[in-house]
Coordinates of C-alpha atoms in Angstrom, one line a residue:
X24 CA 0.5 33.5 71.6
X25 CA 0.0 31.5 74.6
X26 CA 1.9 30.5 77.2
X27 CA 0.7 28.0 80.2
X28 CA 1.3 29.4 83.8
X29 CA 1.2 27.2 87.0
X30 CA 2.9 27.2 90.5
X31 CA -0.7 30.0 91.3
X32 CA -2.1 30.2 94.9
X33 CA -5.8 29.3 95.0
X34 CA -7.0 32.9 96.2
X35 CA -4.8 34.8 93.2
X36 CA -7.0 36.2 90.6
X37 CA -6.6 37.2 86.8
X38 CA -6.4 40.5 87.7
X39 CA -3.1 40.8 89.9
X40 CA -1.4 37.9 87.4
X41 CA -2.2 40.3 84.5
X42 CA -0.7 43.1 86.8
X43 CA 3.1 41.1 87.3
X44 CA 3.3 39.8 84.0
X45 CA 3.0 43.3 82.0
X46 CA 6.0 44.0 83.1
X47 CA 7.2 41.6 81.3
X48 CA 5.0 40.7 78.5
X49 CA 2.3 42.4 76.3
X50 CA -0.4 40.5 77.9
X51 CA -4.0 40.2 75.9
X52 CA -5.8 38.4 78.8
X53 CA -5.5 35.8 81.8
X54 CA -7.6 32.6 81.9
X55 CA -7.6 30.7 85.1
X56 CA -8.6 27.2 85.3
X57 CA -9.8 26.3 89.0
X58 CA -11.0 22.7 88.1
X59 CA -9.0 19.7 89.3
X60 CA -7.1 21.3 92.6
X61 CA -8.8 24.7 93.4
X62 CA -5.9 25.3 95.6
X63 CA -3.3 25.3 92.5
X64 CA -4.7 26.8 89.3
X65 CA -3.0 27.2 86.6
X66 CA -3.4 29.9 83.9
X67 CA -3.7 30.4 80.3
X68 CA -1.8 33.5 79.4
X69 CA -2.5 35.2 76.4
X70 CA 0.4 37.7 75.1
X71 CA 1.3 39.6 71.9
X72 CA 5.1 39.2 71.6
X73 CA 7.1 37.1 69.4
X74 CA 8.2 33.7 70.0
X75 CA 11.7 34.4 70.7
X76 CA 10.7 37.2 73.3
X77 CA 8.2 35.1 75.1
X78 CA 11.4 32.2 75.3
X79 CA 13.6 33.8 76.3
X80 CA 11.2 35.9 79.1
X81 CA 9.6 32.3 80.1
X82 CA 13.4 30.5 80.6
X83 CA 14.4 33.6 82.9
X84 CA 11.1 33.7 85.2
X85 CA 10.8 30.0 85.1
X86 CA 11.4 28.8 88.4
X87 CA 10.8 32.3 90.6
X88 CA 8.8 31.8 93.6
X89 CA 5.8 33.9 94.0
X90 CA 4.0 33.8 97.5
X91 CA 6.3 30.5 98.6
X92 CA 5.4 28.7 95.3
X93 CA 7.6 28.0 92.4
X94 CA 6.2 29.4 88.8
X95 CA 6.2 27.4 86.0
X96 CA 6.1 28.7 82.4
X97 CA 5.0 26.1 79.5
X98 CA 4.9 27.3 75.9
X99 CA 2.1 24.8 74.2
X100 CA 3.7 23.3 71.0
X101 CA 0.9 24.8 68.6
X102 CA 2.4 28.0 68.9
X103 CA 3.9 29.3 65.7
X104 CA 8.0 29.4 65.4
X105 CA 10.0 31.6 63.3
X106 CA 12.1 28.1 62.1
X107 CA 8.8 27.2 60.5
X108 CA 8.4 30.2 58.5
X109 CA 11.9 30.0 57.0
X110 CA 10.8 26.6 55.7
X111 CA 7.8 27.4 53.9

C-alpha cells in the first residue's frame, strides 16, 4: 500500500523518514520527489500494512509537526479497500 507524505524539508532524506515511520508502519520503501519545489519535497512511502491500520495511523499523524512544518498524509484512491472485497 502506498502513502504520499508532504510537509518535509529540503534537507530531509529517505533513510531518516523511513526510520521515523517504522515506529508506526511496516515500511517497505521511501522515495522522495524533489521536482517542483526542492525545499518542500514529498515522499511516496510503500508500506506493508492493512488498509484499516494505515487509515487509522495516517489520521492520527496528520497535522503533526516535523521540524516546524505540518505533515500531510494522503492515501491515493487506487489503493485496495476492504469494502470492495466484500462486494465481489
